[in-house]
Coordinates of C-alpha atoms and ligand atoms in Angstrom, one line a residue:
X1 CA 19.3 -72.9 23.1
X2 CA 19.2 -76.5 21.5
X3 CA 16.4 -77.4 19.6
X4 CA 15.0 -81.0 20.6
X5 CA 11.6 -83.0 20.3
X6 CA 11.0 -83.3 23.7
X7 CA 10.8 -79.3 24.1
X8 CA 8.3 -79.2 21.3
X9 CA 6.0 -82.0 22.7
X10 CA 3.1 -82.3 24.9
X11 CA 2.8 -85.2 27.4
X12 CA -0.2 -86.9 29.1
X13 CA 0.1 -88.7 32.2
X14 CA -1.9 -91.9 32.5
X15 CA -2.7 -93.0 36.1
X16 CA -3.4 -96.5 35.1
X17 CA -5.7 -97.7 37.8
X18 CA -8.3 -95.1 37.1
X19 CA -8.0 -94.8 33.4
X20 CA -10.0 -97.6 31.5
X21 CA -10.8 -101.0 32.8
X22 CA -11.2 -103.8 30.3
X23 CA -11.9 -106.7 32.0
X24 CA -14.7 -105.9 34.7
X25 CA -12.7 -105.9 37.8
X26 CA -13.1 -102.6 38.4
X27 CA -9.5 -101.6 38.0
X28 CA -8.1 -99.8 35.1
X29 CA -5.8 -101.8 33.0
X30 CA -3.4 -102.1 29.9
X31 CA -5.7 -103.1 27.5
X32 CA -8.1 -100.5 29.0
X33 CA -5.2 -98.0 28.0
X34 CA -4.9 -99.6 24.3
X35 CA -8.5 -99.0 23.8
X36 CA -8.4 -95.3 24.5
X37 CA -4.9 -94.3 22.6
X38 CA -6.9 -92.8 19.6
X39 CA -8.3 -90.4 22.2
X40 CA -4.9 -89.4 23.2
X41 CA -3.9 -89.1 19.6
X42 CA -6.8 -86.9 18.5
X43 CA -6.0 -84.6 21.1
X44 CA -2.6 -84.1 19.8
X45 CA -0.2 -85.9 22.4
X46 CA 3.3 -86.9 21.6
X47 CA 4.4 -88.4 24.8
X48 CA 2.6 -90.5 27.3
X49 CA 4.1 -90.9 30.6
X50 CA 2.6 -94.1 32.3
X51 CA 2.7 -94.1 36.4
X52 CA 4.0 -97.1 37.5
X53 CA 2.6 -100.4 36.1
X54 CA 5.1 -102.8 37.8
X55 CA 4.3 -105.9 40.3
X56 CA 3.3 -104.2 43.5
X57 CA 1.3 -105.1 46.7
X58 CA -0.4 -101.6 46.1
X59 CA 0.1 -100.1 49.4
X60 CA 0.5 -96.8 47.4
X61 CA -0.8 -97.7 44.2
X62 CA 2.3 -99.1 42.3
X63 CA 4.7 -96.7 43.6
X64 CA 5.9 -99.4 46.0
X65 CA 7.4 -101.9 43.5
X66 CA 8.1 -105.5 44.5
X67 CA 9.5 -106.3 40.7
X68 CA 11.0 -103.9 38.7
X69 CA 10.7 -106.0 35.7
X70 CA 7.5 -107.3 35.7
X71 CA 3.8 -106.1 35.2
X72 CA 1.1 -105.9 37.8
X73 CA -1.5 -108.6 37.8
X74 CA -4.6 -106.5 37.7
X75 CA -3.0 -104.4 34.9
X76 CA -2.3 -107.4 32.8
X77 CA 0.9 -109.1 31.3
X78 CA 4.2 -108.1 29.8
X79 CA 2.7 -109.2 26.5
X80 CA 0.0 -106.4 27.0
X81 CA 2.6 -104.0 28.0
X82 CA 4.6 -104.7 24.6
X83 CA 1.5 -104.7 22.8
X84 CA 0.9 -101.0 24.4
X85 CA 4.3 -100.0 23.3
X86 CA 4.0 -101.0 19.7
X87 CA 0.4 -99.3 19.7
X88 CA 1.7 -96.0 21.0
X89 CA 4.7 -96.0 18.7
X90 CA 2.4 -97.1 15.6
X91 CA 0.4 -93.7 16.0
X92 CA 3.6 -91.8 16.2
X93 CA 3.5 -91.5 19.9
X94 CA 6.3 -92.1 22.4
X95 CA 6.1 -93.7 26.0
X96 CA 7.9 -92.8 29.1
X97 CA 7.9 -95.0 32.1
X98 CA 7.6 -94.3 35.9
X99 CA 11.4 -95.0 37.6
X100 CA 10.5 -95.3 41.1
X101 CA 14.2 -96.0 42.8
X102 CA 14.2 -93.8 46.2
X103 CA 12.3 -96.8 47.6
X104 CA 11.1 -100.3 46.7
X105 CA 8.3 -102.2 48.3
X106 CA 9.0 -104.1 51.3
X107 CA 7.7 -107.2 49.2
X108 CA 10.9 -106.9 46.7
X109 CA 13.0 -109.7 46.8
X110 CA 16.0 -107.4 47.9
X111 CA 14.0 -106.3 51.2
X112 CA 13.0 -109.8 51.9
X113 CA 16.6 -110.9 51.7
X114 CA 17.8 -108.0 53.6
X115 CA 15.7 -108.3 56.3
X116 CA 16.8 -111.5 56.9
X117 CA 20.2 -110.9 58.8
X118 CA 22.6 -108.0 58.9
X119 CA 25.2 -109.9 57.0
X120 CA 23.0 -110.7 54.2
X121 CA 24.3 -109.7 50.7
X122 CA 21.2 -107.3 50.3
X123 CA 21.4 -106.0 53.7
X124 CA 23.4 -102.7 52.4
X125 CA 20.7 -102.3 49.7
X126 CA 18.4 -100.3 52.3
X127 CA 19.2 -97.9 55.2
X128 CA 19.3 -99.6 58.5
X129 CA 20.2 -98.0 62.0
X130 CA 20.5 -98.9 65.6
X131 CA 17.7 -97.3 67.7
X132 CA 18.9 -94.7 70.2
X133 CA 17.9 -94.9 73.8
X134 CA 15.2 -97.3 72.8
X135 CA 13.9 -95.1 70.3
X136 CA 13.8 -94.2 66.7
X137 CA 17.4 -93.4 65.1
X138 CA 16.4 -89.8 64.5
X139 CA 13.5 -87.8 64.5
X140 CA 12.7 -88.0 60.7
X141 CA 8.9 -88.2 59.6
X142 CA 7.6 -90.1 56.9
X143 CA 5.9 -87.8 53.9
X144 CA 2.8 -90.2 54.9
X145 CA 2.5 -89.1 58.5
X146 CA 4.3 -90.7 61.7
X147 CA 8.2 -91.4 62.1
X148 CA 10.1 -92.3 58.8
X149 CA 11.9 -95.4 60.7
X150 CA 10.2 -98.9 61.2
X151 CA 11.8 -101.2 64.0
X152 CA 12.6 -105.1 62.7
X153 CA 12.6 -107.6 65.5
X154 CA 14.7 -109.8 63.7
X155 CA 18.0 -107.8 63.6
X156 CA 17.0 -105.3 66.1
X157 CA 17.7 -102.4 63.8
X158 CA 15.3 -99.7 61.9
X159 CA 15.0 -99.1 58.3
X160 CA 14.3 -95.9 56.8
X161 CA 11.2 -95.2 54.9
X162 CA 10.4 -91.7 53.7
X163 CA 7.1 -92.9 52.6
X164 CA 5.2 -95.7 53.8
X165 CA 6.1 -98.6 56.0
X166 CA 5.9 -100.5 53.1
X167 CA 8.3 -98.4 51.0
X168 CA 11.7 -98.9 52.2
X169 CA 14.1 -96.5 51.1
X170 CA 17.0 -97.7 49.0
X171 CA 20.7 -97.2 49.9
X172 CA 22.3 -94.9 47.1
X173 CA 25.8 -95.3 48.9
X174 CA 25.6 -98.7 47.8
X175 CA 27.5 -98.7 44.4
X176 CA 26.0 -102.4 43.7
X177 CA 22.6 -101.0 44.2
X178 CA 23.1 -98.1 41.8
X179 CA 24.4 -100.8 39.1
X180 CA 21.2 -102.9 39.5
X181 CA 19.3 -99.5 39.1
X182 CA 21.0 -98.9 36.1
X183 CA 21.0 -102.2 34.6
X184 CA 17.1 -102.3 35.2
X185 CA 16.7 -98.8 33.2
X186 CA 18.8 -100.1 30.2
X187 CA 16.7 -103.4 30.3
X188 CA 13.5 -101.2 29.8
X189 CA 15.4 -98.7 27.5
X190 CA 16.3 -101.9 25.1
X191 CA 12.6 -102.7 25.1
X192 CA 12.1 -99.3 23.2
X193 CA 10.8 -96.8 25.6
X194 CA 11.4 -93.1 25.3
X195 CA 12.4 -92.2 28.6
X196 CA 11.7 -91.9 32.3
X197 CA 9.7 -89.7 35.0
X198 CA 12.0 -90.2 37.9
X199 CA 10.0 -90.2 41.3
X200 CA 11.2 -88.0 44.1
X201 CA 14.5 -88.5 42.5
X202 CA 16.1 -85.6 44.6
X203 CA 15.5 -87.6 47.7
X204 CA 18.1 -90.6 47.0
X205 CA 21.1 -88.9 48.7
X206 CA 20.9 -88.2 52.3
X207 CA 23.2 -86.4 54.6
X208 CA 26.2 -88.3 56.2
X209 CA 25.2 -89.3 59.7
X210 CA 21.3 -88.9 59.2
X211 CA 21.3 -85.5 61.4
X212 CA 18.0 -85.0 63.5
X213 CA 15.6 -82.4 61.8
X214 CA 15.1 -79.0 63.5
X215 CA 12.0 -78.5 65.4
X216 CA 10.7 -75.7 63.6
X217 CA 10.8 -77.8 60.3
X218 CA 8.3 -80.7 60.4
X219 CA 5.7 -78.1 59.1
X220 CA 6.0 -76.9 55.5
X221 CA 8.1 -80.1 54.9
X222 CA 8.4 -83.3 57.1
X223 CA 11.1 -83.1 59.7
X224 CA 14.2 -83.9 58.4
X225 CA 13.6 -83.0 54.8
X226 CA 16.6 -80.5 54.4
X227 CA 18.9 -83.8 54.9
X228 CA 17.5 -85.9 52.4
X229 CA 16.3 -83.1 49.7
X230 CA 18.7 -82.3 47.2
X231 CA 21.3 -84.2 49.1
X232 CA 25.2 -83.8 48.9
X233 CA 25.7 -86.6 46.2
X234 CA 22.7 -86.1 44.1
X235 CA 24.8 -84.4 41.4
X236 CA 26.9 -87.2 41.3
X237 CA 24.4 -90.1 41.4
X238 CA 22.4 -88.4 38.6
X239 CA 25.4 -87.7 36.4
X240 CA 26.3 -91.3 37.0
X241 CA 22.6 -92.7 36.1
X242 CA 23.3 -90.4 32.9
X243 CA 26.5 -92.0 32.0
X244 CA 25.8 -95.3 32.9
X245 CA 22.2 -96.0 31.9
X246 CA 21.0 -93.0 29.6
X247 CA 23.7 -91.8 27.4
X248 CA 23.6 -93.6 24.0
X249 CA 19.6 -93.6 24.0
X250 CA 17.6 -90.6 22.6
X251 CA 15.2 -90.3 25.3
X252 CA 13.5 -87.4 27.7
X253 CA 13.9 -87.5 31.3
X254 CA 12.0 -85.5 34.0
X255 CA 12.9 -85.9 37.5
X256 CA 10.2 -85.2 40.5
X257 CA 11.9 -82.8 42.8
X258 CA 10.0 -81.5 45.9
X259 CA 11.7 -78.5 47.4
X260 CA 13.8 -77.7 44.3
X261 CA 14.6 -73.9 43.8
X262 CA 15.1 -72.5 40.3
X263 CA 18.8 -72.1 40.7
X264 CA 19.0 -75.9 42.0
X265 CA 16.7 -76.6 39.0
X266 CA 19.3 -74.9 36.6
X267 CA 21.9 -77.3 37.7
X268 CA 19.8 -80.3 37.3
X269 CA 18.5 -79.6 33.8
X270 CA 21.7 -77.7 32.1
X271 CA 22.3 -79.5 29.1
X272 CA 26.0 -79.4 30.1
X273 CA 25.7 -81.2 33.4
X274 CA 23.9 -84.3 31.6
X275 CA 21.5 -85.1 34.6
X276 CA 18.0 -84.8 33.7
X277 CA 16.0 -82.9 30.8
X278 CA 13.7 -81.1 33.1
X279 CA 12.0 -81.2 36.7
X280 CA 8.5 -81.1 38.3
X281 CA 8.9 -78.3 40.9
X282 CA 6.4 -77.7 43.6
X283 CA 6.3 -74.0 44.2
X284 CA 3.5 -73.0 42.4
X285 CA 1.5 -76.1 43.7
X286 CA 2.3 -75.2 47.3
X287 CA 1.2 -71.6 47.2
X288 CA -2.3 -72.4 48.6
X289 CA -0.8 -74.0 51.7
X290 CA -0.3 -72.1 54.9
X291 CA 2.8 -72.6 57.3
X292 CA 1.8 -76.0 58.2
X293 CA 2.0 -77.6 55.1
X294 CA -0.2 -79.3 52.6
X295 CA -3.4 -79.7 54.8
X296 CA -3.3 -76.2 56.2
X297 CA -5.4 -74.6 53.6
X298 CA -4.8 -71.0 52.4
X299 CA -6.5 -69.4 49.5
X300 CA -4.2 -68.5 46.4
X301 CA -2.7 -65.0 46.1
X302 CA -2.4 -64.2 42.5
X303 CA 0.6 -62.1 43.3
X304 CA 2.5 -65.2 44.5
X305 CA 1.6 -67.2 41.2
X306 CA 2.9 -64.4 39.2
X307 CA 5.9 -64.1 41.3
X308 CA 6.6 -68.1 41.4
X309 CA 5.9 -69.0 37.8
X310 CA 7.8 -65.8 36.5
X311 CA 10.7 -66.6 38.5
X312 CA 10.8 -70.2 37.4
X313 CA 10.6 -69.0 33.5
X314 CA 13.3 -66.5 34.1
X315 CA 15.2 -68.7 35.9
X316 CA 15.5 -71.3 33.4
X317 CA 15.5 -69.0 30.4
X318 CA 19.4 -69.3 29.5
X319 CA 20.2 -72.8 30.7
X320 CA 17.9 -75.6 31.5
X321 CA 14.0 -76.2 30.7
X322 CA 10.8 -76.0 32.3
X323 CA 8.1 -78.5 32.7
X324 CA 4.7 -77.1 33.1
X325 CA 2.0 -78.7 35.0
X326 CA -1.1 -77.7 37.1
X327 CA -2.3 -81.4 37.7
X328 CA -1.1 -84.7 38.3
X329 CA -2.1 -88.1 40.3
X330 CA -0.9 -86.3 43.5
X331 CA -2.7 -83.1 43.0
X332 CA -6.4 -81.9 43.2
X333 CA -8.0 -81.0 39.9
X334 CA -6.9 -77.4 38.8
X335 CA -10.4 -76.3 37.7
X336 CA -11.7 -76.9 41.2
X337 CA -8.4 -75.3 42.7
X338 CA -7.7 -72.4 40.8
X339 CA -10.8 -72.0 38.7
X340 CA -14.3 -72.0 39.7
X341 CA -16.0 -75.7 38.9
X342 CA -19.5 -74.5 39.7
X343 CA -20.3 -70.9 37.8
X344 CA -17.5 -70.8 35.2
X345 CA -16.2 -74.2 34.5
X346 CA -15.7 -74.0 30.7
X347 CA -14.4 -70.7 31.0
X348 CA -12.1 -71.2 34.1
X349 CA -10.5 -74.4 32.7
X350 CA -9.6 -72.9 29.7
X351 CA -8.1 -69.7 31.2
X352 CA -5.9 -72.2 33.5
X353 CA -5.1 -74.0 30.1
X354 CA -4.2 -71.0 28.2
X355 CA -2.0 -69.4 31.1
X356 CA 0.1 -72.6 31.5
X357 CA 0.5 -73.8 27.8
X358 CA 1.3 -70.7 26.6
X359 CA 4.5 -70.4 29.0
X360 CA 8.0 -71.9 28.0
X361 CA 8.4 -75.6 28.8
X362 CA 7.0 -78.9 28.2
X363 CA 3.2 -78.9 29.1
X364 CA 1.9 -81.9 31.1
X365 CA -1.9 -82.9 30.8
X366 CA -3.1 -85.2 33.4
X367 CA -5.9 -87.9 32.6
X368 CA -9.3 -86.0 32.8
X369 CA -7.8 -82.6 32.7
X370 CA -8.7 -82.1 29.3
X371 CA -12.4 -82.8 29.6
X372 CA -12.6 -80.5 32.6
X373 CA -12.8 -83.0 35.6
X374 CA -13.2 -81.8 39.0
X375 CA -12.8 -82.5 42.7
X376 CA -14.8 -85.0 44.4
X377 CA -16.7 -84.7 48.0
X378 CA -17.0 -88.1 49.2
X379 CA -19.1 -88.0 52.4
X380 CA -17.2 -90.9 54.2
X381 CA -13.9 -91.2 54.9
X382 CA -14.4 -95.0 53.9
X383 CA -14.8 -94.2 50.5
X384 CA -11.1 -92.9 50.1
X385 CA -8.3 -95.2 49.4
X386 CA -5.2 -93.2 49.4
X387 CA -2.5 -94.0 52.0
X388 CA -1.6 -90.3 52.6
X389 CA -5.3 -89.1 53.4
X390 CA -6.0 -92.3 55.4
X391 CA -2.7 -91.9 57.5
X392 CA -3.5 -88.2 58.0
X393 CA -6.9 -88.6 58.9
X394 CA -6.2 -91.2 61.8
X395 CA -3.5 -89.1 63.1
X396 CA -5.6 -86.1 63.4
X397 CA -8.6 -88.1 64.4
X398 CA -6.4 -89.2 67.3
X399 CA -5.0 -85.4 67.8
X400 CA -8.5 -84.7 68.7
X401 CA -9.1 -82.4 65.3
X402 CA -12.6 -82.2 64.4
X403 CA -13.6 -84.6 61.6
X404 CA -15.3 -82.0 59.5
X405 CA -12.2 -79.9 59.5
X406 CA -10.0 -82.7 58.4
X407 CA -12.6 -83.8 55.9
X408 CA -12.3 -80.0 54.4
X409 CA -8.9 -80.3 53.8
X410 CA -9.1 -83.8 52.0
X411 CA -11.9 -82.0 49.6
X412 CA -9.6 -79.3 49.0
X413 CA -6.3 -81.1 48.7
X414 CA -6.5 -85.0 49.0
X415 CA -4.9 -86.8 46.0
X416 CA -7.9 -89.0 45.7
X417 CA -9.1 -85.9 44.0
X418 CA -7.3 -86.7 41.0
X419 CA -7.7 -90.4 41.2
X420 CA -11.5 -91.1 40.7
X421 CA -12.1 -92.9 37.4
X422 CA -11.9 -91.2 33.9
X423 CA -15.1 -90.2 33.2
X424 CA -15.7 -91.6 29.5
X425 CA -19.5 -91.3 29.1
X426 CA -22.8 -90.9 30.8
X427 CA -23.5 -94.5 31.2
X428 CA -23.2 -96.6 34.7
X429 CA -19.5 -96.0 36.3
X430 CA -19.0 -93.3 33.7
X431 CA -18.0 -96.1 31.2
X432 CA -14.7 -96.8 33.2
X433 CA -16.0 -100.3 34.2
X434 CA -18.8 -102.8 33.9
X435 CA -17.6 -104.0 37.5
X436 CA -17.4 -102.1 40.5
X437 CA -14.8 -99.3 40.4
X438 CA -11.8 -99.5 43.2
X439 CA -12.7 -95.8 43.9
X440 CA -16.1 -94.3 43.5
X441 CA -16.8 -92.4 40.1
X442 CA -17.2 -88.8 40.8
X443 CA -20.9 -88.2 40.6
X444 CA -20.8 -85.6 38.2
X445 CA -20.1 -87.7 35.1
X446 CA -23.3 -87.2 33.4
X447 CA -22.5 -83.5 32.9
X448 CA -18.8 -84.0 32.3
X449 CA -17.5 -87.0 30.5
X450 CA -15.2 -87.4 27.2
X451 CA -18.1 -88.4 24.9
X452 CA -19.9 -84.9 25.4
X453 CA -17.0 -82.8 25.3
X454 CA -15.6 -84.6 21.7
X455 CA -19.1 -83.9 20.4
X456 CA -18.8 -80.2 21.4
X457 CA -16.8 -77.9 19.4
X458 CA -16.8 -75.4 22.1
X459 CA -15.6 -77.6 24.8
X460 CA -12.7 -77.5 27.0
X461 CA -11.5 -80.9 25.1
X462 CA -11.3 -79.0 21.9
X463 CA -9.8 -75.8 23.4
X464 CA -7.1 -78.2 24.5
X465 CA -6.6 -79.7 21.2
X466 CA -6.3 -76.0 19.6
X467 CA -3.5 -75.0 22.3
X468 CA -1.6 -78.2 21.4
X469 CA -2.0 -77.6 17.4
X470 CA -0.9 -73.7 18.1
X471 CA 2.4 -75.3 19.8
X472 CA 3.1 -77.2 16.5
X473 CA 2.3 -74.4 14.3
X474 CA 4.3 -71.4 16.0
X475 CA 7.9 -72.0 17.5
X476 CA 7.6 -69.0 19.2
X477 CA 5.4 -70.9 21.8
X478 CA 8.0 -73.4 22.4
X479 CA 11.3 -71.2 22.4
X480 CA 10.2 -67.5 22.8
X481 CA 11.4 -65.7 25.8
X482 CA 8.8 -64.9 28.6
X483 CA 8.1 -61.5 30.1
X484 CA 5.4 -60.5 32.7
X485 CA 3.3 -57.7 31.9
X486 CA 1.9 -55.1 34.6
X487 CA 2.8 -57.4 37.4
X488 CA 0.7 -55.7 39.8
X489 CA -2.5 -55.8 37.9
X490 CA -4.8 -57.3 40.8
X491 CA -6.8 -59.5 38.5
X492 CA -5.0 -60.5 35.2
X493 CA -2.0 -62.7 34.7
X494 CA -0.4 -61.3 31.4
X495 CA 2.8 -62.0 29.8
X496 CA 4.7 -62.0 26.5
X497 CA 6.7 -64.4 24.4
X498 CA 9.4 -63.0 22.1
X499 CA 11.3 -64.8 19.4
X500 CA 13.2 -62.6 17.1
X501 CA 11.2 -60.2 15.6
X502 CA 7.8 -62.1 16.9
X503 CA 5.8 -61.3 19.8
X504 CA 3.0 -63.1 21.6
X505 CA 0.7 -61.5 24.1
X506 CA -1.2 -63.6 26.6
X507 CA -3.7 -62.0 28.7
X508 CA -5.9 -64.0 31.4
X509 CA -8.5 -62.7 33.7
X510 CA -8.0 -64.9 36.7
X511 CA -11.1 -64.3 38.4
X512 CA -14.7 -64.2 37.7
X513 CA -15.4 -60.4 37.7
X514 CA -15.1 -58.3 34.8
X515 CA -11.9 -56.4 34.4
X516 CA -9.7 -54.4 31.9
X517 CA -6.4 -54.5 30.8
X518 CA -4.1 -52.2 29.1
X519 CA -1.6 -53.1 26.8
X520 CA 1.7 -50.9 26.8
X521 CA 1.8 -48.7 23.7
X522 CA 4.4 -50.2 21.9
X523 CA 2.4 -53.8 21.9
X524 CA -0.8 -52.2 21.3
X525 CA 0.1 -50.1 18.3
X526 CA 1.2 -53.4 16.2
X527 CA -1.0 -55.3 14.2
X528 CA -2.3 -58.1 15.9
X529 CA -3.9 -61.8 15.2
X530 CA -5.9 -63.6 17.7
X531 CA -4.8 -66.9 17.8
X532 CA -7.2 -68.4 20.6
X533 CA -9.6 -67.0 23.3
X534 CA -12.2 -68.8 25.4
X535 CA -14.9 -66.1 24.6
X536 CA -16.3 -64.6 21.1
X537 CA -14.0 -61.8 20.3
X538 CA -14.5 -59.4 17.4
X539 CA -11.6 -59.3 15.0
X540 CA -11.0 -55.7 14.6
X541 CA -11.5 -55.2 18.4
X542 CA -8.6 -52.7 19.5
X543 CA -6.4 -54.1 22.2
X544 CA -5.0 -50.8 23.6
X545 CA -7.6 -51.3 26.3
X546 CA -8.8 -54.8 26.7
X547 CA -12.3 -55.4 28.5
X548 CA -12.1 -58.9 29.9
X549 CA -15.1 -61.0 30.9
X550 CA -14.9 -63.6 33.8
X551 CA -12.0 -65.7 33.5
X552 CA -11.5 -64.6 29.8
X553 CA -8.3 -65.4 28.0
X554 CA -6.8 -64.2 24.8
X555 CA -3.7 -64.9 22.8
X556 CA -2.5 -62.3 20.4
X557 CA 0.4 -62.9 17.8
X558 CA 1.9 -59.0 17.0
X559 CA 3.6 -58.3 13.8
Ligands
NOJ601 C1 5.6 -89.2 44.4 C2 4.5 -90.0 43.5 O1 4.0 -89.1 42.7 C3 3.4 -90.4 44.9 O2 2.2 -90.5 44.2 C4 4.1 -91.3 45.6 O3 3.1 -91.5 46.9 C5 5.3 -90.7 46.3 N1 6.2 -90.2 45.2 C6 6.1 -92.1 46.9 O4 6.6 -92.9 45.5

């Protein structure tokens, strides 16, 4: 397997709106990010992924772009962005930008033109269809509730929007549009960025004829999903993008891909195929969803998590590469989700970090994860901001679902859990802003904040730092092969990593009760060195049978 920098790196995601506000308008901004770069450098971060900072009417917080080559006013100017890039590079870190080209904003100049008439030169940049029997062209649903089509009176046609009505899908069948995208990518690459995170990039190729979805779909995924996820020309487009935009630059790419299997991911990430370096898959973050999709709550079964993460580890072992993540701006906070943010906040956050960071792949840390930020429960729907939450709420209220049930699923799964402002210190608004924050701060900021964890050597933050340092010191953490141990243990997730004669053993108690774990004889008889653990462990402790405390995690190197 080829050794490259993006395999050896740790990525940190910044969601700019919620990261740090420098001018008191209540919205995070680029100067705010610059003021906190040392926090990331000290943590040991190599690469920053910046969620969209482009011009946008903010229907979906910047994932609806109205100008791909300009900066959103609330975030600053292009000069601010250039300073950010320089400051990141000065600290020896890299910057990858979000590339959102499945759709644009309806306020993008292309769409404004496209709407004018059927023969406008930009018409074909988007996906237009006639209605069928006075209704939408097909039964596809939007990922943000309702139909995926919006009627346009001027031309008596509908346009497709897989996300909000203000996010019309771009028509990748059109080579002129594709050329515009590649030019725009090169424009940013020439400014010196180090790669792209590609938003829902496996949605860009739609099946010819846009056939109706089957009635049994529309549960786990929206109706029509099989006709736009991993569509027929997706590999062709990604290879073309690679060849026309990316080749010639030493950059990294990660494609966000809902509904991708390990077999498909291997095709996308195999170095020979020249498409993307890694993908964000969703299998492990869909395990606590019932048959009716994300809002249908279901407790996580540890067996499923072991099965899923292991098949991704094995599936991309020989060719391809994994991304490793628990959190991002679309996912609830991991310590609240798979850990215990009440009784074992510190222990469970560290255990989950260990489990993920010792796997093979490139780890991603989402802002606030390193300080143990948790989910939030606002009493009123009026305190929520996310379009996905608000549309779903409206739809369910209209369907007669009791508000308390809707709120419960928002508390567990809502995207705003990840979007409350980063808790920097215990001063008002957690030090995020001197103004009124665009979304309320999590009320637990006096207990959980960056200042506090940086000062405490036993904190979640220092544990993340150590995990990152270990990755730099031990090649086996990057390149070693993965094998699960005692797959059937009901409470422990354990695995080994192997590189040449070296071995690592990772043992994680996934629950809040004590348990024991027996290491196979061939492992326990070797000399061991404890690399990291979230409890005090006697150096001389035998490891043939390990007594594990609640959420205890240990990593041993064997020789
Ligand atoms: C995935 C992004 O991560 C999410 O935040 C966004 O709403 C959709 N794609 C649409 O761009």
